Tab-separated table of C-alpha atoms in Angstrom:
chain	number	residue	atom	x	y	z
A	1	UNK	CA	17.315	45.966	4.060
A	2	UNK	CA	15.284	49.114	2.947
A	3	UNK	CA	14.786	49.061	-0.984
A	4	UNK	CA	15.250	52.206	-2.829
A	5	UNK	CA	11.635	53.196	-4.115
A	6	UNK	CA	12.912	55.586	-6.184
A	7	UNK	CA	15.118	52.941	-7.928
A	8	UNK	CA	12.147	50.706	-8.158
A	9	UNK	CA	10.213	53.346	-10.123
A	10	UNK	CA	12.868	54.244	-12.645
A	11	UNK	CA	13.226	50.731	-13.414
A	12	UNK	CA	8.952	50.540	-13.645
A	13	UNK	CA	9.503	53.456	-15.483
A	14	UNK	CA	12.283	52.335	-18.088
A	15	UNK	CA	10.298	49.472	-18.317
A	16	UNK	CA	6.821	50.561	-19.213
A	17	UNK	CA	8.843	53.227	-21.603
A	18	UNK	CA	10.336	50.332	-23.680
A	19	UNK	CA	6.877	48.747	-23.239
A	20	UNK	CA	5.265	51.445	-24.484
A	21	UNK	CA	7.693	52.213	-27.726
A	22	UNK	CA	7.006	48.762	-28.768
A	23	UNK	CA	3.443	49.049	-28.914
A	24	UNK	CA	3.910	51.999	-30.801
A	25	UNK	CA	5.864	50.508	-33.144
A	26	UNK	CA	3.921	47.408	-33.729
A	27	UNK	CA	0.818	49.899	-34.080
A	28	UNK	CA	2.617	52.068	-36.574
A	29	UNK	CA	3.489	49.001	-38.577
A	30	UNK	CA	-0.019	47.668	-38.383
A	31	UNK	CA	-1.550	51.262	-39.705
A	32	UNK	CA	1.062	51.850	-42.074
A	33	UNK	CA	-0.559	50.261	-45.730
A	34	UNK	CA	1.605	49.462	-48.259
A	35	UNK	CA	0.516	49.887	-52.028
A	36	UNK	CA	2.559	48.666	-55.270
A	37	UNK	CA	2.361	51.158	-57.889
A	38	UNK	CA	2.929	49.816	-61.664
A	39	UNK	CA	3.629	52.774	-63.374
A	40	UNK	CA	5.862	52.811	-66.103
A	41	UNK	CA	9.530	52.969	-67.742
A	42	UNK	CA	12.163	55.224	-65.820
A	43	UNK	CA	12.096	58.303	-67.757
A	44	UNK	CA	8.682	58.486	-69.079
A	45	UNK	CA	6.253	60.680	-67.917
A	46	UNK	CA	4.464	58.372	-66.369
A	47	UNK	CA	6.833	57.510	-64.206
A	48	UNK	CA	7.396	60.896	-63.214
A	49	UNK	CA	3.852	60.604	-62.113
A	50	UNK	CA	4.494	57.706	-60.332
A	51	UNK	CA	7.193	59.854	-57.942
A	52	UNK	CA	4.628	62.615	-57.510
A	53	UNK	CA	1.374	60.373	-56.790
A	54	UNK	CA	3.598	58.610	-53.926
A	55	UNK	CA	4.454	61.406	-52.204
A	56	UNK	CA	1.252	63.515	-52.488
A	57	UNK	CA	-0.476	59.965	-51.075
A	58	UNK	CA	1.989	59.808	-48.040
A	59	UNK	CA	1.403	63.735	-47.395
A	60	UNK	CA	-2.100	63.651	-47.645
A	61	UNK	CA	-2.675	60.548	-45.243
A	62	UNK	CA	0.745	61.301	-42.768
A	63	UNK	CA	2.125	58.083	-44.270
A	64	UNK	CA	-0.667	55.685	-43.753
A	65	UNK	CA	-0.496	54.853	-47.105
A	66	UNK	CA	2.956	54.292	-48.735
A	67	UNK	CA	2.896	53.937	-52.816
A	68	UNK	CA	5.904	51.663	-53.498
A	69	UNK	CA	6.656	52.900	-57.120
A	70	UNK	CA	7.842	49.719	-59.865
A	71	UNK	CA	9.102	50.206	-63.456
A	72	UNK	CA	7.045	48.727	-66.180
A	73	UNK	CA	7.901	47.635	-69.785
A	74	UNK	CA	4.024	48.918	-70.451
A	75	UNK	CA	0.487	48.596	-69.752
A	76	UNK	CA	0.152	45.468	-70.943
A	77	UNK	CA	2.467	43.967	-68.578
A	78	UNK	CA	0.746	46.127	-65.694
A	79	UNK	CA	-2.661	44.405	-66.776
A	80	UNK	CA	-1.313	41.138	-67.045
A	81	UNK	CA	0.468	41.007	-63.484
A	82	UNK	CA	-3.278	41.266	-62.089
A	83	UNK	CA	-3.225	37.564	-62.402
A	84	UNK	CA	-0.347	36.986	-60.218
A	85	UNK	CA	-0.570	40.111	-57.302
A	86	UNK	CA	-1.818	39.577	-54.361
A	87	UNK	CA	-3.386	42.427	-51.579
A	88	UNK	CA	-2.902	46.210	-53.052
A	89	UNK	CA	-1.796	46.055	-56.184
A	90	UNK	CA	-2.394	49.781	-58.285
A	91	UNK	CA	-1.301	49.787	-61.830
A	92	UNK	CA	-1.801	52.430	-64.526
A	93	UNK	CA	-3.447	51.146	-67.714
A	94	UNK	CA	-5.312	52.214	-70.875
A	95	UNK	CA	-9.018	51.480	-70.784
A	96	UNK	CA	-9.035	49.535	-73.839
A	97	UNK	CA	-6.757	47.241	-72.304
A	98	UNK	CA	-8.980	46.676	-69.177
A	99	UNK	CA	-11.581	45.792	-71.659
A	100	UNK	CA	-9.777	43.504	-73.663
A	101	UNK	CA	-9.027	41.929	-70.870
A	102	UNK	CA	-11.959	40.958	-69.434
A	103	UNK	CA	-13.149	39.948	-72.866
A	104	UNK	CA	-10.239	37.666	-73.137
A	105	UNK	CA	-9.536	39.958	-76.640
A	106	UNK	CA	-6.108	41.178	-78.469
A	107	UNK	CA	-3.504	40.372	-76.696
A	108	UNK	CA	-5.248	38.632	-73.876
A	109	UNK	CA	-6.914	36.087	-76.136
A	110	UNK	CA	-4.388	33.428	-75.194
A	111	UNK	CA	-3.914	34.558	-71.663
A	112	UNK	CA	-7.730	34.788	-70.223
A	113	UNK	CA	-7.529	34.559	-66.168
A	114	UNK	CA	-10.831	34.973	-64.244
A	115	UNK	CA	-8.684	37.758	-62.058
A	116	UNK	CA	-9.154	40.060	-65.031
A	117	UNK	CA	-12.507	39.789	-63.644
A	118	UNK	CA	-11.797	41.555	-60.208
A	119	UNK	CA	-10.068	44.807	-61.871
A	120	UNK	CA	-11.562	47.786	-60.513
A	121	UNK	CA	-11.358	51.202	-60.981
A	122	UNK	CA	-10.221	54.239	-59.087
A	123	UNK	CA	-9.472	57.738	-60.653
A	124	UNK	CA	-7.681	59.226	-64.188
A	125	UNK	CA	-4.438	60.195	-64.751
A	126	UNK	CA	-3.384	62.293	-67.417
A	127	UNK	CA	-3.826	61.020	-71.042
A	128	UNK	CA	-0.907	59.368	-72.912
A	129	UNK	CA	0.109	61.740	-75.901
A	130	UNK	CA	2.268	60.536	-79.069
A	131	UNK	CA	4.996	62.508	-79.386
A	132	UNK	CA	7.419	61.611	-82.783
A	133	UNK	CA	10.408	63.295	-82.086
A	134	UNK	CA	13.480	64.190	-84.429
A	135	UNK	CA	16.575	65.997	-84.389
A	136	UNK	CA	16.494	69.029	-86.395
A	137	UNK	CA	15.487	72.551	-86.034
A	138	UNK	CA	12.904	73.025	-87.663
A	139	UNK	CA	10.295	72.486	-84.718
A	140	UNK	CA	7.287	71.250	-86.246
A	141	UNK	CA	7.238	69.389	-89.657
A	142	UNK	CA	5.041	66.480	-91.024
A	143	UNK	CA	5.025	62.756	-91.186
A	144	UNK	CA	6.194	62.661	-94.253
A	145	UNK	CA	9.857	63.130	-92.058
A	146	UNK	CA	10.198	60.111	-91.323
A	147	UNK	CA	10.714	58.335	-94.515
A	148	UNK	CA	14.240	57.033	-94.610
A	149	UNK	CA	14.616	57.705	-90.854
A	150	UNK	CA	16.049	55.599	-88.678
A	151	UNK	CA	13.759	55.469	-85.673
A	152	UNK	CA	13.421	54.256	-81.865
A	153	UNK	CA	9.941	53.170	-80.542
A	154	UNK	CA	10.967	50.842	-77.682
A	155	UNK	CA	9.375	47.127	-77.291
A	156	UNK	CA	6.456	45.776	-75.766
A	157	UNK	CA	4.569	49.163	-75.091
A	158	UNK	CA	1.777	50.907	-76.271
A	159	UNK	CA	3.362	53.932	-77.437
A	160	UNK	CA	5.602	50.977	-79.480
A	161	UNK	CA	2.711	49.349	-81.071
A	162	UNK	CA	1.128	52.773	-81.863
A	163	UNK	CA	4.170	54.287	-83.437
A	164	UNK	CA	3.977	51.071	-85.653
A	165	UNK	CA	0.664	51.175	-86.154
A	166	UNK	CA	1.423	54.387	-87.322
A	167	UNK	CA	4.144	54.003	-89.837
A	168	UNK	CA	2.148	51.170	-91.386
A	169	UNK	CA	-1.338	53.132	-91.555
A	170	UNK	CA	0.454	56.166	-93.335
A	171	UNK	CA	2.673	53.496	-95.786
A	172	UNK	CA	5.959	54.438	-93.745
A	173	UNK	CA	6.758	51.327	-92.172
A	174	UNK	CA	8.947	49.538	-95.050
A	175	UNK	CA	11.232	53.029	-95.775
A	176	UNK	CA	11.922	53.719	-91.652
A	177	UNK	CA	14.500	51.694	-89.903
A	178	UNK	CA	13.469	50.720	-86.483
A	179	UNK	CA	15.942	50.897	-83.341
A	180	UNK	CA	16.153	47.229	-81.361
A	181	UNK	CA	16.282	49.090	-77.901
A	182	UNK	CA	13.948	50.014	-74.818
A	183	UNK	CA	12.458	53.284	-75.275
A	184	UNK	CA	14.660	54.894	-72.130
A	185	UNK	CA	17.513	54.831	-74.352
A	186	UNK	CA	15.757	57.264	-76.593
A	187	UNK	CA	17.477	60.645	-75.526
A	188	UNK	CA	20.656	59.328	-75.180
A	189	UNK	CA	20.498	57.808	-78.745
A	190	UNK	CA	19.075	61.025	-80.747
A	191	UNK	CA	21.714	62.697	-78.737
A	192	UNK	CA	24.611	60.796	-79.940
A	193	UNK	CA	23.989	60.199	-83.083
A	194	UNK	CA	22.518	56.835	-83.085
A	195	UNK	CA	19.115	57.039	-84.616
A	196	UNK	CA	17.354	60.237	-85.950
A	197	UNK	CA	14.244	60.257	-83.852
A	198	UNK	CA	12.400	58.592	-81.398
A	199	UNK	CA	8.469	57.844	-80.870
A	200	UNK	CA	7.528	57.707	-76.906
A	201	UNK	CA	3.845	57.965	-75.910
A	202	UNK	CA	3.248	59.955	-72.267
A	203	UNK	CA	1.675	62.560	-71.122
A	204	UNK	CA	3.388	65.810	-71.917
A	205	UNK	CA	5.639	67.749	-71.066
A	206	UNK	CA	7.068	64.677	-71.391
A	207	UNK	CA	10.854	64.199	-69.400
A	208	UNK	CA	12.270	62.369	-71.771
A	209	UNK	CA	11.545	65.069	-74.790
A	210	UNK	CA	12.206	68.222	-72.222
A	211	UNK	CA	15.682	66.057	-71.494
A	212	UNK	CA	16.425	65.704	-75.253
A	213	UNK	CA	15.466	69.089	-75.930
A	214	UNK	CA	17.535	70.932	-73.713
A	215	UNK	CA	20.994	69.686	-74.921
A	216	UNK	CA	19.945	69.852	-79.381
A	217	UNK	CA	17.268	71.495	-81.425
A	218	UNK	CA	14.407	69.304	-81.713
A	219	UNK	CA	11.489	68.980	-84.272
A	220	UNK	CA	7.951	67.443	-83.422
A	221	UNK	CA	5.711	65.813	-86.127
A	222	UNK	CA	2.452	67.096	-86.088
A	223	UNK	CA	-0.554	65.391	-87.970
A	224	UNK	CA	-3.305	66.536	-90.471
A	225	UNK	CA	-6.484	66.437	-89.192
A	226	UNK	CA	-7.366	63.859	-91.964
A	227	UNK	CA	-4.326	62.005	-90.569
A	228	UNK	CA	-5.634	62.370	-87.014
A	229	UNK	CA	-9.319	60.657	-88.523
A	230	UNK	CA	-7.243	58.413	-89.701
A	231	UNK	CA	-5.621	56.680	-86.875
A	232	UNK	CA	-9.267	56.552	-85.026
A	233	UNK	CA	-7.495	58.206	-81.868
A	234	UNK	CA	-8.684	61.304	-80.001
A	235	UNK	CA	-7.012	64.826	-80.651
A	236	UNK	CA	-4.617	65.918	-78.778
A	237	UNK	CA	-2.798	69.319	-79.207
A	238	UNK	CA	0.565	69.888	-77.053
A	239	UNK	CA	0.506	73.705	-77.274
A	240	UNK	CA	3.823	76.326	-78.770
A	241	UNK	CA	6.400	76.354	-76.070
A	242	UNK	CA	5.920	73.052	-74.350
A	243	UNK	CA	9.234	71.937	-75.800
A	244	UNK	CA	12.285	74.486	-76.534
A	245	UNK	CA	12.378	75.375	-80.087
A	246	UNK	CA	9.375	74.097	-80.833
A	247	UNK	CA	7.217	77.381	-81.057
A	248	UNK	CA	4.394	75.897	-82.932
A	249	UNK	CA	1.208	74.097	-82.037
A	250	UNK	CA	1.734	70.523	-82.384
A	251	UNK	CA	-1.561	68.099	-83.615
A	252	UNK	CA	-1.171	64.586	-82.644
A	253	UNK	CA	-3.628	61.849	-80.746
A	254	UNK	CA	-3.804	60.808	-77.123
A	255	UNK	CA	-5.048	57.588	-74.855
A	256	UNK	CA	-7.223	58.085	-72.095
A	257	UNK	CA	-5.825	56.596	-68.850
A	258	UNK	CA	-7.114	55.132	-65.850
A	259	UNK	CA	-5.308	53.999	-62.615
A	260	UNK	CA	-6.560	50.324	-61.450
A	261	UNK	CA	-6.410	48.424	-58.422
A	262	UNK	CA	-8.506	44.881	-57.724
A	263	UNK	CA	-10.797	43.448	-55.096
A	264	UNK	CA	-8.373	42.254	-53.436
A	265	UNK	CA	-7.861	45.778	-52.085
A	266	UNK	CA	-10.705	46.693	-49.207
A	267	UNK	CA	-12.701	49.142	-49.732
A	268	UNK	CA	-11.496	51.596	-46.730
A	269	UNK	CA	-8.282	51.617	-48.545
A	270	UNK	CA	-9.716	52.339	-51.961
A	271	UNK	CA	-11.499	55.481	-50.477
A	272	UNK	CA	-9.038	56.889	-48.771
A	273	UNK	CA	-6.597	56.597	-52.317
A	274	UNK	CA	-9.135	57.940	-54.132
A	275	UNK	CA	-9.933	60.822	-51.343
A	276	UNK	CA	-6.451	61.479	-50.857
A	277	UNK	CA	-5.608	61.563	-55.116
A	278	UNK	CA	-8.635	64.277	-55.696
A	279	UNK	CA	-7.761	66.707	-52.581
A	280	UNK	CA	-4.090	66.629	-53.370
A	281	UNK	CA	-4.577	67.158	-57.148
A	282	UNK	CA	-4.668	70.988	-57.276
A	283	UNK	CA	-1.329	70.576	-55.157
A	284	UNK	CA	0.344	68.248	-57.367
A	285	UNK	CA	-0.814	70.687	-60.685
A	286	UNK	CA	1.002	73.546	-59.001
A	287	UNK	CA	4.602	71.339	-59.245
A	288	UNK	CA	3.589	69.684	-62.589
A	289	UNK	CA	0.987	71.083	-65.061
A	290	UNK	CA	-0.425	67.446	-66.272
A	291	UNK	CA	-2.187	67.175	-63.198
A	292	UNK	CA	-4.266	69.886	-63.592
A	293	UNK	CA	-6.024	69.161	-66.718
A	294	UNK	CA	-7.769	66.033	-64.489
A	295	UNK	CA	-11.636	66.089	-63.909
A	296	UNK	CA	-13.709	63.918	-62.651
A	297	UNK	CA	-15.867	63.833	-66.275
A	298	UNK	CA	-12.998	61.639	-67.402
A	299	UNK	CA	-14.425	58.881	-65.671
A	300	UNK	CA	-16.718	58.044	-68.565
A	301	UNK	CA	-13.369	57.079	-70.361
A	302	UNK	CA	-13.439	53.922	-67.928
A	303	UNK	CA	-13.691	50.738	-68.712
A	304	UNK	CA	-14.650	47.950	-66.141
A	305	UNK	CA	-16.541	48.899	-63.036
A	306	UNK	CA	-15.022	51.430	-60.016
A	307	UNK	CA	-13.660	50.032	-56.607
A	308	UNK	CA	-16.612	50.457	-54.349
A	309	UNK	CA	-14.521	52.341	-52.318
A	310	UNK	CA	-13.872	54.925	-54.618
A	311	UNK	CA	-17.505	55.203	-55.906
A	312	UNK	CA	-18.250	55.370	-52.417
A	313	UNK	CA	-16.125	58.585	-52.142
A	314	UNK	CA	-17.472	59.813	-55.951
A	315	UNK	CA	-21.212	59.893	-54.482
A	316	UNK	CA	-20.182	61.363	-51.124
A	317	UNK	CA	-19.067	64.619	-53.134
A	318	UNK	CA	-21.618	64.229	-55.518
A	319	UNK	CA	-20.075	63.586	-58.466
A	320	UNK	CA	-22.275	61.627	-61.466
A	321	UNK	CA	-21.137	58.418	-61.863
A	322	UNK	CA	-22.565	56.358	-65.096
A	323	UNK	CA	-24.785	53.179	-64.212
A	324	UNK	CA	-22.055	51.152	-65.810
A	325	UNK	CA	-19.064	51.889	-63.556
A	326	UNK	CA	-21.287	51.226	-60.332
């Protein structure tokens, strides 16, 4: 009996189809590189950044890289976690911390790991800014406000330990009450009547003071610039009109920050993160402001050494990278 050869080709055909969807589907998975992002708390600015930074990374490589964004109780946390992540790991940290780390200093003194050793550097992200917020309308006022306050700093952050720091340097901390809750609950506590201020520490505009301030008059405290000397950090001025009602210039300090990966990531990888970051950057300003204060002269804030893969994209454009960072 005659076989069909037509029949015989659709079936070649359906199968070589199926074939060829699989192969495309195991090469898409194999291409595809998956990065955990350690950003911050939900809420926080930082976290905010976290959103934007994964999708300007899977735009600007067609998904080859996807950032899978995690909540974070704080830096610390994200530096500590180096010792347990494995493969691409990113996390968003202080300098300081990096440092203290690898020292096997502060907070790290009783938790030295020789993967502190392998943290690497990549590019900035916008500096953390204190922000003490209260409910009032007078929009700016001094530090002096807080005294007899009843205030929220959250646990186990920076912007915690610096809004203690704080309290204690300028003789505040035995007339303030202090919240026992995470700092997301911030907004939602000023708002109903809870505490009478918070403290958060992010980059601003900040979402959790542009949430607060759009449903009750807010007021800012803004330091002295003998205050400012005082707390040994660097300036920072959040300009009138960030924040509804607040139409004043407010003074406060801010914390360089740097996002990290390890060696564990290769160095293609690194590159094409770092690449991808500095050519989408102008895009990402355009939807969110912070992003466009970012230059690559903020790399002298680093502490550690960079990923070679992102040096090897910082000499490729030219950009002047300090001895110790190589």
């Amino acid at each position: 009996m005659m076989r069909n050869p037509f029949r015989s080709f659709r079936r070649t055909l359906g199968v070589s189809a199926a074939t060829l969807a699989l192969v495309t589907a195991a090469f898409s998975a194999h291409a595809e590189t998956r990065v955990t992002y350690k950003s911050a708390s939900a809420g926080t600015a930082y976290y905010q950044m976290g959103v934007e930074l994964s999708e300007a990374i899977r735009q600007g490589t067609d998904g080859a890289i996807i950032l899978t964004l995690e909540e974070s109780q704080g830096s610390v946390q994200n530096v500590m976690e180096v010792m347990a992540r494995q493969g691409n790991y990113v996390f968003t940290t202080p300098p300081a911390l990096v440092g203290q780390a690898m020292a096997g200093e502060g907070v790290f003194a009783k938790r030295q790991n020789p993967r502190f050793q392998e943290i690497r550097g990549l590019f900035p992200i916008p500096s953390i800014t204190m922000h003490f917020v209260l409910a009032g309308d007078e929009g700016v006022t001094d530090i002096s406000a807080l005294k007899g306050k009843h205030l929220l700093i959250g646990r186990g952050t920076f912007g915690a330990r610096e809004a203690a720091r704080y309290l204690e340097l300028f003789g505040l901390e035995d007339s303030v009450k202090i919240a026992d809750a995470a700092i997301g609950s911030g907004p939602d506590a000023l708002k109903n009547g809870q505490v009478d201020g918070f403290a958060t520490a992010s980059s601003f505009p900040s979402p959790n003071v542009i949430e607060t301030a759009a449903s009750m008059p807010v007021t800012l405290i803004s330091l002295t610039d003998e205050q400012i000397t005082q707390t040994g950090a660097p300036r920072q001025t959040i300009p009138a009109g960030t924040y509804p009602g607040v139409d004043k210039n407010v003074e406060t300090t801010s914390l360089p920050v740097i996002a990290y990966t390890t060696t564990a990531m290769d160095s293609d990888t690194a590159y094409t993160l770092t690449k991808t970051f500095w050519e989408r950057r102008d895009a990402m300003a355009e939807e969110a402001a912070w992003w466009g204060s970012i230059t690559p002269d903020m790399l002298e804030n680093m502490a550690g050494k960079l990923h070679s893969g992102a040096l090897r994209y910082y000499d490729e454009i030219g950009v002047v990278v300090p001895d110790t960072l190589r």
